[in-house]
Short mmCIF file of C-alpha atoms in Angstrom, two decimals:
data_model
loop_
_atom_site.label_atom_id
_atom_site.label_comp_id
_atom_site.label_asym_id
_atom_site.label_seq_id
_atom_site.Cartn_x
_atom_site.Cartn_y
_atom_site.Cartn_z
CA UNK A 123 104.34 51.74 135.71
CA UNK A 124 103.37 47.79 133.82
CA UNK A 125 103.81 46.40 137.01
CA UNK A 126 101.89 48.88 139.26
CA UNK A 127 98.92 48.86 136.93
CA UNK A 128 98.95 45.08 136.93
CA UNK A 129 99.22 45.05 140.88
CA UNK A 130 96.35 47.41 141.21
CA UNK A 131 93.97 46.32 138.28
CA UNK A 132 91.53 44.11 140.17
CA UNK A 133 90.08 46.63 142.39
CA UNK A 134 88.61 49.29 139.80
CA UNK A 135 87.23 46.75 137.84
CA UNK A 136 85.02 45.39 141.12
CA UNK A 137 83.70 48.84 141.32
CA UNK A 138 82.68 50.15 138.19
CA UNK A 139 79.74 48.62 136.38
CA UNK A 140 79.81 49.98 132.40
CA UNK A 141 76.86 49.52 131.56
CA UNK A 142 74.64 52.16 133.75
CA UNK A 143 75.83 55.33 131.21
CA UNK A 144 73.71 53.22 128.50
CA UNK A 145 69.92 53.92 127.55
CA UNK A 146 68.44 50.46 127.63
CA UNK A 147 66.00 50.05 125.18
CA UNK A 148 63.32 46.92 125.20
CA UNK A 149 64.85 44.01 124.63
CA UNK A 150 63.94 42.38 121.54
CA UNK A 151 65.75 39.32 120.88
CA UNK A 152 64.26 38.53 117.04
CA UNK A 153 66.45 36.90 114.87
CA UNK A 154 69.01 35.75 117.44
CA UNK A 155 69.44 32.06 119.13
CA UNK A 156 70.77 31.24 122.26
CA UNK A 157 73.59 28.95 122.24
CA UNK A 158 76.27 27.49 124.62
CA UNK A 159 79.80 25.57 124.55
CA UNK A 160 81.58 23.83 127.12
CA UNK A 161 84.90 24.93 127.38
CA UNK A 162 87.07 24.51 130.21
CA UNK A 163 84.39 22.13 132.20
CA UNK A 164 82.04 25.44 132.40
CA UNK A 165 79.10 25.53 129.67
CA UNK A 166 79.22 28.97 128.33
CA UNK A 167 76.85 30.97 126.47
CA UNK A 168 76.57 33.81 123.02
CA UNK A 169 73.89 35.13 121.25
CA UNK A 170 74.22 34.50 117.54
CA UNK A 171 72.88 35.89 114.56
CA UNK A 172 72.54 34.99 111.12
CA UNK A 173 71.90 36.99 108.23
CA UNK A 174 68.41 37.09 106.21
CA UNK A 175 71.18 35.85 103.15
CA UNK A 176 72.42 32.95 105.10
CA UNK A 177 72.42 29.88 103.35
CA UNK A 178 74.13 26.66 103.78
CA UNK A 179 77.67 25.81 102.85
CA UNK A 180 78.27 28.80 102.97
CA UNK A 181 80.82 30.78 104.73
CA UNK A 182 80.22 34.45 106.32
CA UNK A 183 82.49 36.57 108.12
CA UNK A 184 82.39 36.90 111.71
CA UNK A 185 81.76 40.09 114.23
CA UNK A 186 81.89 39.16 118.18
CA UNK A 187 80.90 41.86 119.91
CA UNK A 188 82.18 41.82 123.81
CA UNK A 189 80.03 43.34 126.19
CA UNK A 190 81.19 45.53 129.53
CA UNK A 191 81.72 44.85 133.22
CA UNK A 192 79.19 43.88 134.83
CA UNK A 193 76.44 43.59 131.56
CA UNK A 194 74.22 40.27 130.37
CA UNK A 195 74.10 39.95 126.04
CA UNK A 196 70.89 40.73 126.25
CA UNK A 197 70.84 43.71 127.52
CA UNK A 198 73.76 44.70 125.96
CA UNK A 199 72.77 44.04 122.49
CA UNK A 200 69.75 45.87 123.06
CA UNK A 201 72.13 49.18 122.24
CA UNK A 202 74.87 47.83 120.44
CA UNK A 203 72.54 46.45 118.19
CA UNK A 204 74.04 45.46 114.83
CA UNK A 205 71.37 42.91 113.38
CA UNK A 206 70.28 45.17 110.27
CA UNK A 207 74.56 45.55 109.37
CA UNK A 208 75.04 41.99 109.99
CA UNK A 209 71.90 41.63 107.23
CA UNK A 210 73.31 44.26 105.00
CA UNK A 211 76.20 43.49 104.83
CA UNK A 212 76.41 39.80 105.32
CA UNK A 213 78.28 38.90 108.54
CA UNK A 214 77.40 36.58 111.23
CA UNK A 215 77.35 38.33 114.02
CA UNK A 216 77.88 36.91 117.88
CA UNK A 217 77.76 38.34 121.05
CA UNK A 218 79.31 35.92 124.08
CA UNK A 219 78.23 36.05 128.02
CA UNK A 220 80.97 37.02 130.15
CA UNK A 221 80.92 34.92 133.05
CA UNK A 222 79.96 36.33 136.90
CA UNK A 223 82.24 37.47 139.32
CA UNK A 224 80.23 37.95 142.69
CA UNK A 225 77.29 38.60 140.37
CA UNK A 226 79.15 40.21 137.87
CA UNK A 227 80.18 39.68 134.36
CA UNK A 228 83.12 39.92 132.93
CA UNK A 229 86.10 39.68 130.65
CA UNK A 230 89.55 38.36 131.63
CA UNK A 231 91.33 40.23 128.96
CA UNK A 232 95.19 38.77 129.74
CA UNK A 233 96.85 35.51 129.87
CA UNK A 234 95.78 32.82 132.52
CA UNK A 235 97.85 33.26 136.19
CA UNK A 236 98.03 37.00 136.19
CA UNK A 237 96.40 39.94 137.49
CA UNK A 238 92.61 38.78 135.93
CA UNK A 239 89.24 38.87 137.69
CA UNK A 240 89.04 35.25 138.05
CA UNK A 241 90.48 32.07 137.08
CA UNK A 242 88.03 31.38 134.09
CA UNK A 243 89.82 31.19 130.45
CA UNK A 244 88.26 33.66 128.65
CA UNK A 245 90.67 33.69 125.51
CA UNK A 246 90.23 29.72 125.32
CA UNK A 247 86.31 30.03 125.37
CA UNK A 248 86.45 32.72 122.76
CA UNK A 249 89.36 30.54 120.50
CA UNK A 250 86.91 27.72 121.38
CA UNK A 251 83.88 29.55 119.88
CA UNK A 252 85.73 30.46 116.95
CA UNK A 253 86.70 26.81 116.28
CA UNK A 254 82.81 25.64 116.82
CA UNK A 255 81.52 27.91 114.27
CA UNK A 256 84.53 27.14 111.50
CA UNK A 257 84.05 23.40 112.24
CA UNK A 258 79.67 24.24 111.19
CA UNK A 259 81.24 25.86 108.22
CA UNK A 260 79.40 28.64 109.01
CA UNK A 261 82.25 31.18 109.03
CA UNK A 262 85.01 32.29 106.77
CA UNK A 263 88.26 31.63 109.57
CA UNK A 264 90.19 34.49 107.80
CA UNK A 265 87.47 37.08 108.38
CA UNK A 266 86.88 37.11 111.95
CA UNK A 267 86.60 40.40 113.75
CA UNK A 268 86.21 41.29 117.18
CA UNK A 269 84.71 44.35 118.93
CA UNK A 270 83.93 45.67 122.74
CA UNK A 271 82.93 48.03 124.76
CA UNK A 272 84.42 48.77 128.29
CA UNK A 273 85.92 45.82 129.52
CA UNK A 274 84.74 44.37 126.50
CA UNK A 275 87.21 46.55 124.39
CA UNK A 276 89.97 45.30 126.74
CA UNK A 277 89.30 41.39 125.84
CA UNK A 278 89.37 43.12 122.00
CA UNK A 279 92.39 44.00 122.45
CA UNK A 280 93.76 41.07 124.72
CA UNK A 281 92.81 38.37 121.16
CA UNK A 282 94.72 40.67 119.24
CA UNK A 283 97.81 40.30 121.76
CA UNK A 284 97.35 36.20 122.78
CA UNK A 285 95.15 35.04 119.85
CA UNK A 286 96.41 37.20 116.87
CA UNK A 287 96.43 34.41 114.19
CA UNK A 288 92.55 34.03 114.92
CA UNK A 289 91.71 38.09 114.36
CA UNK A 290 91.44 39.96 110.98
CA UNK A 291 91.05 43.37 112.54
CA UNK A 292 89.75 44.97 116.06
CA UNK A 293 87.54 47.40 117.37
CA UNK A 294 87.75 49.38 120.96
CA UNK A 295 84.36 51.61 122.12
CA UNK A 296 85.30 53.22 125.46
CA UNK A 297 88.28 50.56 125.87
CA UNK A 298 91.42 50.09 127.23
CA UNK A 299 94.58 47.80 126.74
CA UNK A 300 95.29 46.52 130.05
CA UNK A 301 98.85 44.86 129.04
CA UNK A 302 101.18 46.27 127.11
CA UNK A 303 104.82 44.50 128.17
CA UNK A 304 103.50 40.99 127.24
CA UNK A 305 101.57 41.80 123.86
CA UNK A 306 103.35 39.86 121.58
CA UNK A 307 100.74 40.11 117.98
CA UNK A 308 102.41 37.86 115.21
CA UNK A 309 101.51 40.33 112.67
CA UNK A 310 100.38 43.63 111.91
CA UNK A 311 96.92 44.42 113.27
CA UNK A 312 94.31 46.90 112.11
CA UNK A 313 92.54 48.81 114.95
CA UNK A 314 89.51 51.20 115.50
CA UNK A 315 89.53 52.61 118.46
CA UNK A 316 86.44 55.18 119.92
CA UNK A 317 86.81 57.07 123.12
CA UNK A 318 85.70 60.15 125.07
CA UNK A 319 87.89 62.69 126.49
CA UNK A 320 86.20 62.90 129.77
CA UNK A 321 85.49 59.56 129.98
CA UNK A 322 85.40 58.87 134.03
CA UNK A 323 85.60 55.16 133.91
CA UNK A 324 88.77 54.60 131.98
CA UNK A 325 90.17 57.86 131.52
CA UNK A 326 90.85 58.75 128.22
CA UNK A 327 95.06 60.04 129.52
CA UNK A 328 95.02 56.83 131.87
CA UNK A 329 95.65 56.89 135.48
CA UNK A 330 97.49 54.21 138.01
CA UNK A 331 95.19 51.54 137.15
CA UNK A 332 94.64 52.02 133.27
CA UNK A 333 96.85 52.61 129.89
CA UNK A 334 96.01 55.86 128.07
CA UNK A 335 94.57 55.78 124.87
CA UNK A 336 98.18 57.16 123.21
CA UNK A 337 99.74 54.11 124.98
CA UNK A 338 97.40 51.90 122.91
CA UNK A 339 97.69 53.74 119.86
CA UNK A 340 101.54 54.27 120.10
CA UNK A 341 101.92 50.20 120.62
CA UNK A 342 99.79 49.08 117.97
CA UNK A 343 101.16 51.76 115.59
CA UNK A 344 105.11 50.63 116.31
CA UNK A 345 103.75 46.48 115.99
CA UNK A 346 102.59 47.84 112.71
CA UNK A 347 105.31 49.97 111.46
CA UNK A 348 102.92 52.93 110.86
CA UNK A 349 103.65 56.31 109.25
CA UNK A 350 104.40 58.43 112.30
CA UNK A 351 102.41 61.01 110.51
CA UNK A 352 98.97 60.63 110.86
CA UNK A 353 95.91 61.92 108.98
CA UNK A 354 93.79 64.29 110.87
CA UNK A 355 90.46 65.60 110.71
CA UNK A 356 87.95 67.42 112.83
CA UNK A 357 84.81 66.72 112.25
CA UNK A 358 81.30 68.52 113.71
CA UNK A 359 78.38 66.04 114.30
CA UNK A 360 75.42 65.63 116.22
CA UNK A 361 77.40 64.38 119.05
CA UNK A 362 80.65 66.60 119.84
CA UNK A 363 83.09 67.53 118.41
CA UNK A 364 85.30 64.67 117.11
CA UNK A 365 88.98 64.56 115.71
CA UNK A 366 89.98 61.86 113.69
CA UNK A 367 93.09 60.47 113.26
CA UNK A 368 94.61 57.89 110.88
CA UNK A 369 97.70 56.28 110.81
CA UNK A 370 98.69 53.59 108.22
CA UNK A 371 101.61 51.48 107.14
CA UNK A 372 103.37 50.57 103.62
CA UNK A 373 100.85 47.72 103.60
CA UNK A 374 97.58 50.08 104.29
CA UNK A 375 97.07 48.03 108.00
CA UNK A 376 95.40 51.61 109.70
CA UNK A 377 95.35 52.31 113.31
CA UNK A 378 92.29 54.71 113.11
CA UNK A 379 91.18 56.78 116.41
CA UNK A 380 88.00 59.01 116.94
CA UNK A 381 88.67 60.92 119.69
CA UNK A 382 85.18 62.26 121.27
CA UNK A 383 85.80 65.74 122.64
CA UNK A 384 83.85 65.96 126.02
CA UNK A 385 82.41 62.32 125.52
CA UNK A 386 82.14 60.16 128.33
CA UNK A 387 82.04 56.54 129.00
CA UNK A 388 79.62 55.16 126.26
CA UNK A 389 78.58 52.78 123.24
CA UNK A 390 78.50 56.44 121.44
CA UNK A 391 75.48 58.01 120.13
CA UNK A 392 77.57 58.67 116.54
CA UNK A 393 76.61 60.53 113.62
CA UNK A 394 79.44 60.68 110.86
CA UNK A 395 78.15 61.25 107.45
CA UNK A 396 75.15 59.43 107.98
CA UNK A 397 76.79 56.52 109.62
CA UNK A 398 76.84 55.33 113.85
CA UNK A 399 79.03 53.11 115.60
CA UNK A 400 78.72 50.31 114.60
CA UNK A 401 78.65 51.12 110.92
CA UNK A 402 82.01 52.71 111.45
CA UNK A 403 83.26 49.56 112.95
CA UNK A 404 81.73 47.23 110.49
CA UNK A 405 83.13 49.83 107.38
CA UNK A 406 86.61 49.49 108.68
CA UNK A 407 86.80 45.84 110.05
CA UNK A 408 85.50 45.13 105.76
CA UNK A 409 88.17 46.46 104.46
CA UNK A 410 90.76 43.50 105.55
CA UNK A 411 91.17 40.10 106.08
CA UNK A 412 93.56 37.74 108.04
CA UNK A 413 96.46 38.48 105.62
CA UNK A 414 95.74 42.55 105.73
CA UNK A 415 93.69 44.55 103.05
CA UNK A 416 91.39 43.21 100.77
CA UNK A 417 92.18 43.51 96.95
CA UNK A 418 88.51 44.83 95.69
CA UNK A 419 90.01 45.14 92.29
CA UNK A 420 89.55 41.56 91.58
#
């Protein structure tokens, strides 16, 4: 089954575009500057934003946020919008430019001289990027968090696999894990994961090309030892129906799911007790650090 999806990955991903299921709002940019990096002889580029707080020598944590197939930042931080959290609640916030593929962006979420879109290093760039912004001392290294959506989930998951000494915790909105076999974490990691059950794209049971979302959950919750019992909730919101489930370890490293009853292929439009996406993301990925939960006693 690895092997078939691997063989067969590169085709799907050509056709799909995520981001057309998206409202598009107009894209106002405030607060953000446009920076670049060369890595890998190609000058790459992210959107970065600091916090109304931010002040020198002093070191924030860090949210990248990965857009989809075929998106540009701009427009996809026009909905996944998380400038008034980052301000809130202190985090630098980033959000990189996949680079084009016959006009269209993307994110090669698995090791160099596979099955990927193209031959450009994405994990590098991103390791890269994280290096940059430690060397400025503008981030704390041991609170770095990454989130995506789409394809942007899968490169989410892909640093968690290749990279996992650079990545507190990760996030998955509408995601998949492309490789499973070869994901070889060096720790437990904590994951939120978000996806619809009628999600056309990348269904949420899987198909020849993709990994179901219970493949993802079951790896991450065997790398981490979890309880095999998980906490479960259904919750009604203004969205769908949503079960919830939670599984967690003797350490308290969670592997939390929302699954979206009927939802499709989205950032999602979430209402749980007053909170949306991303200030689900954001209220998990602050609960731990690079060596698991944060002590809040202290």
């Amino acid at each position: 089954m690895e092997i078939n999806k691997k063989l067969l990955l590169i085709l799907p991903l050509l056709l799909l575009s995520c981001s057309s299921e998206n409202p598009v709002d107009p894209i106002n940019l405030t607060g953000y500057s446009s920076e670049s990096l060369v890595h890998d002889s190609l000058q790459r580029q992210y959107l970065m934003y600091l916090p109304n707080s931010y002040q020198e020598n002093t070191s924030y944590p860090l949210v990248i946020n990965f857009h989809g197939f075929g998106e540009q930042i701009n427009e996809y931080a026009s909905y996944a919008d998380m400038r008034s959290l980052a301000d809130s609640e202190n985090f630098i916030l980033v959000y990189p430019q996949g680079e084009n593929l016959n006009g269209s962006p993307h994110w090669n979420a698995a090791l160099m001289g596979g099955n990927n879109k193209s031959d450009i290093d994405d994990l590098g760039f991103i390791e890269s990027l994280i290096l940059k912004l430690s060397s400025q001392n503008l981030i704390n290294s041991d609170r770095v968090y990454m989130v995506g959506y789409s394809n942007g989930g899968m490169m989410s998951y892909a640093m968690a696999c290749h990279k996992s000494n650079l990545v507190a915790a990760i996030a998955s909105v509408s995601g998949t894990m492309l490789y499973i076999s070869n994901c070889e974490p060096n720790r437990s990691i904590p994951l939120l994961n978000i996806h619809g059950t009628e999600d056309p794209t990348l269904p949420y049971n899987g198909n020849n090309y993709y990994n179901s979302v219970d493949d993802a959950l079951n790896f991450w919750n065997t790398n981490n030892n979890s309880d095999p019992s998980p906490n479960t909730t259904l919750l009604n919101t203004n969205l769908n129906n949503i079960q919830f489930f939670g599984f967690s370890n003797s350490s308290n490293i969670s592997v939390d799911h929302y699954k979206i009853i009927n939802g499709g292929h989205v950032w999602f439009d979430i209402n749980i007790n007053g909170k949306n996406t991303s200030e689900l993301v954001w209220d998990f990925f602050s609960k731990y650090d690079i060596n698991g939960q944060i002590d809040t006693s202290q």
